């Protein structure tokens, strides 16, 4: 990158050499103690920027905007945009397009004088036109003022008129001797001054009789009262001039005159007198040159007179009016636009020749040097000295006050006006040396495409040290310990300490990019580059973050002031990071440091990127010098101009789906909507520095910082009440909130009302109930189908048993019976065989009963209670406890499989109570409910612990496990409760649809004890 820049610069400097030789010998100019007009921060608006032409009058509104009376109409200016005033459609049209003057009274009403006739008062946007029907003469109004008693006075047709209600009457009806009035003025004491085409008159407070003075003014145009009480006026007699008047109450024995044909005059906060001239642009007379002890004629060439004309940048050849606003900013209306003058923070030198590619360096003795291809300048105190030394490059001042720079093939030193030179590093490039640090004993230089070199003992040596980069540095710096720091492309920084070298990486996110500036501060070594800044942290450079990302873009100059604040010169302007913010950023890497922006405060051009580095230095007197692509500026950190005037914030428009809403408390109809709220913070002295934040109560949890955006957009807000707050910052940390926040209500749609929500919840509940019922019926049908399949399988098994096994066994019994008949009765074997035959018949009978049970699809009503009541007789246990069976409801036939599984569960529970729990009382409760069958077995035995219940059946026993499996087989719910020493309760519940064959219910209660 450096080499490509050098090739371009070489062609430019070939012409620059000829210009530099033409400068001749050194010359010295005086740097004025006060800033000149050309050093002020000047901004111009022309038709290209939307500004009107022919600005005749200026007034400042209470909302911070300007009103401009122009040849093309009445305009409003908010610092960024010009807008033509048009009355509402229901109001009368204005009597003229061209406006002569504009005035705002203490009540905030706007008064406008059209060029031809009548008078306009605008209040809340609505005009009221006064003319002949209201007591005015019906011709043009020349001047408007508000008297000390707050009444409005106007000058029309050579007479003064005073407003009484909506009527106008002559203010001085008995003053015929005064003649035709050309101007009037109220001083701070309340005295009325009246200028005619010849003499100046005055009316003391409380009087109505004019008194003549000895001042012949010849159609005076304007009067101002200075801080010292003297009156100055722009007059036509005896010659056109601005002069100090000698009148009663404001006497002076020393007349003072400045010859100029003025159209308007105004005072700035320092007491300087500004003069608008139709031929000479804008002029400023310094307060020191207007003192009461001065007399005579002020020459235009005097150092007390500064002129700013079209050649200097004024929008027009002549100026019609000058105006000072509340912040002290001076505005000038010209033939072609509008101009603004304000005190700069970054100050340019008054010498117009110091322009172009500027390199800057500061010496320990206080000298500041800046140079380029066509000039070399030194600044010492208030003196600027030009030196004719030809083309140069890489300007640098060492600790011995020696100036170093390079020329074609040479390195040059300048000390006490004497130049000495020696060859550049032997790399065969015309422009090798780009930057230098060090001194005559050890001079370090970066050489294009050749790396870092050191000149010592009259010889150049290329730096080739292990651990030190061998590329060509973009930036070079030397700290107080003599260490040389170098910056490279792609986040790399080198450090050379004598013969030892080291390379430091930079965090990749966000990183620095190409390192263009390095500064050893008290808080550490800081590097800046194309994409950010970083601080040395151990073995690497740690990136630092800022709240404003523009602050660290394209940084090519770093300076630390005496307070420890860090100043950055970058692609987006000049920024300052306070010392305490920098400390936070170094301590907490994620912290986003706040910064102060100075772009637009007198700076012209942009910070160099990659050459003419560094672009910022600090002089011993504390001034910080900034080099740009156009010129050099300076700033005194202790005298930074602080803007204490807050922006005037207001909400200007509110639209609902692009429809303007003007109501104080708008109501938003239900449905989809896009709400746009336009706001503005008027700050005429620095509108480009205004930033905003807003908060919508009911939607936003905190303030939203939105920078310079002047519109908030919200879509589809939920129903409710909202309040919109907006605040603007003037750029110096002073926030001002809009006096009237916007309040509005979003109405709910029918589907957002409570009754609709309740209806939907109810409908949802019904749907869920229906879905549950459908799912339940489906599950019941599935279970019933499985039970029917099992029943059919039981019938098949019963039939097979009857047709095969039972029939076969019955045949065997018959055969065996016939065989017994052959055995004699007296043999013992016959009795044994008959007993065996009896047992076989019993088996047959039991088999038939089982087959019958298998073929049956339902149990009898009394099967289950009786079966459970007889369980104790089947269990061989000592002292078997009695079983009490309680039946609730009308016993109903059960499906066979349900009967068997429930019976088995109950039998297992009773058996466990008899055999293992040592129970003395067992209760069985059978409930035939309409929705379920429930069987509950309770005992007062030993009980079980929670661990035993969770573990289930012990090894080799399947009681509890079997009960769970049987319950699952019929879709029943099984619950077991037990506490050690308090017995056990087992409950099985089966739905009615699954359990019963016939679903009818009669409630009854029977109790059976066995």
PDB file of N, CA, C and O in Angstrom, residues 385 395 637 833 916 968:
ATOM      1  N   UNK A 385       6.201  30.874  10.789  1.00  0.00           N
ATOM      2  CA  UNK A 385       7.374  31.109   9.952  1.00  0.00           C
ATOM      3  C   UNK A 385       7.379  30.121   8.798  1.00  0.00           C
ATOM      4  O   UNK A 385       7.261  28.904   9.003  1.00  0.00           O
ATOM      5  N   UNK A 395       8.302  14.101   7.991  1.00  0.00           N
ATOM      6  CA  UNK A 395       8.733  15.130   8.930  1.00  0.00           C
ATOM      7  C   UNK A 395       8.770  14.590  10.352  1.00  0.00           C
ATOM      8  O   UNK A 395       7.836  13.925  10.804  1.00  0.00           O
ATOM      9  N   UNK A 637      -6.855  21.200  24.996  1.00  0.00           N
ATOM     10  CA  UNK A 637      -7.781  20.376  25.799  1.00  0.00           C
ATOM     11  C   UNK A 637      -8.396  21.117  26.966  1.00  0.00           C
ATOM     12  O   UNK A 637      -9.491  20.764  27.407  1.00  0.00           O
ATOM     13  N   UNK A 833     -60.344 -99.938  44.303  1.00  0.00           N
ATOM     14  CA  UNK A 833     -60.662 -99.488  42.936  1.00  0.00           C
ATOM     15  C   UNK A 833     -61.912 -98.609  42.928  1.00  0.00           C
ATOM     16  O   UNK A 833     -62.013 -97.632  42.153  1.00  0.00           O
ATOM     17  N   UNK A 916     -49.036 -63.574  56.043  1.00  0.00           N
ATOM     18  CA  UNK A 916     -47.810 -62.815  56.322  1.00  0.00           C
ATOM     19  C   UNK A 916     -48.023 -61.622  57.240  1.00  0.00           C
ATOM     20  O   UNK A 916     -47.074 -61.200  57.901  1.00  0.00           O
ATOM     21  N   UNK A 968     -53.309 -54.582  35.033  1.00  0.00           N
ATOM     22  CA  UNK A 968     -52.973 -54.041  33.720  1.00  0.00           C
ATOM     23  C   UNK A 968     -53.673 -54.810  32.616  1.00  0.00           C
ATOM     24  O   UNK A 968     -54.041 -54.236  31.581  1.00  0.00           O
TER      25      UNK A 968
END
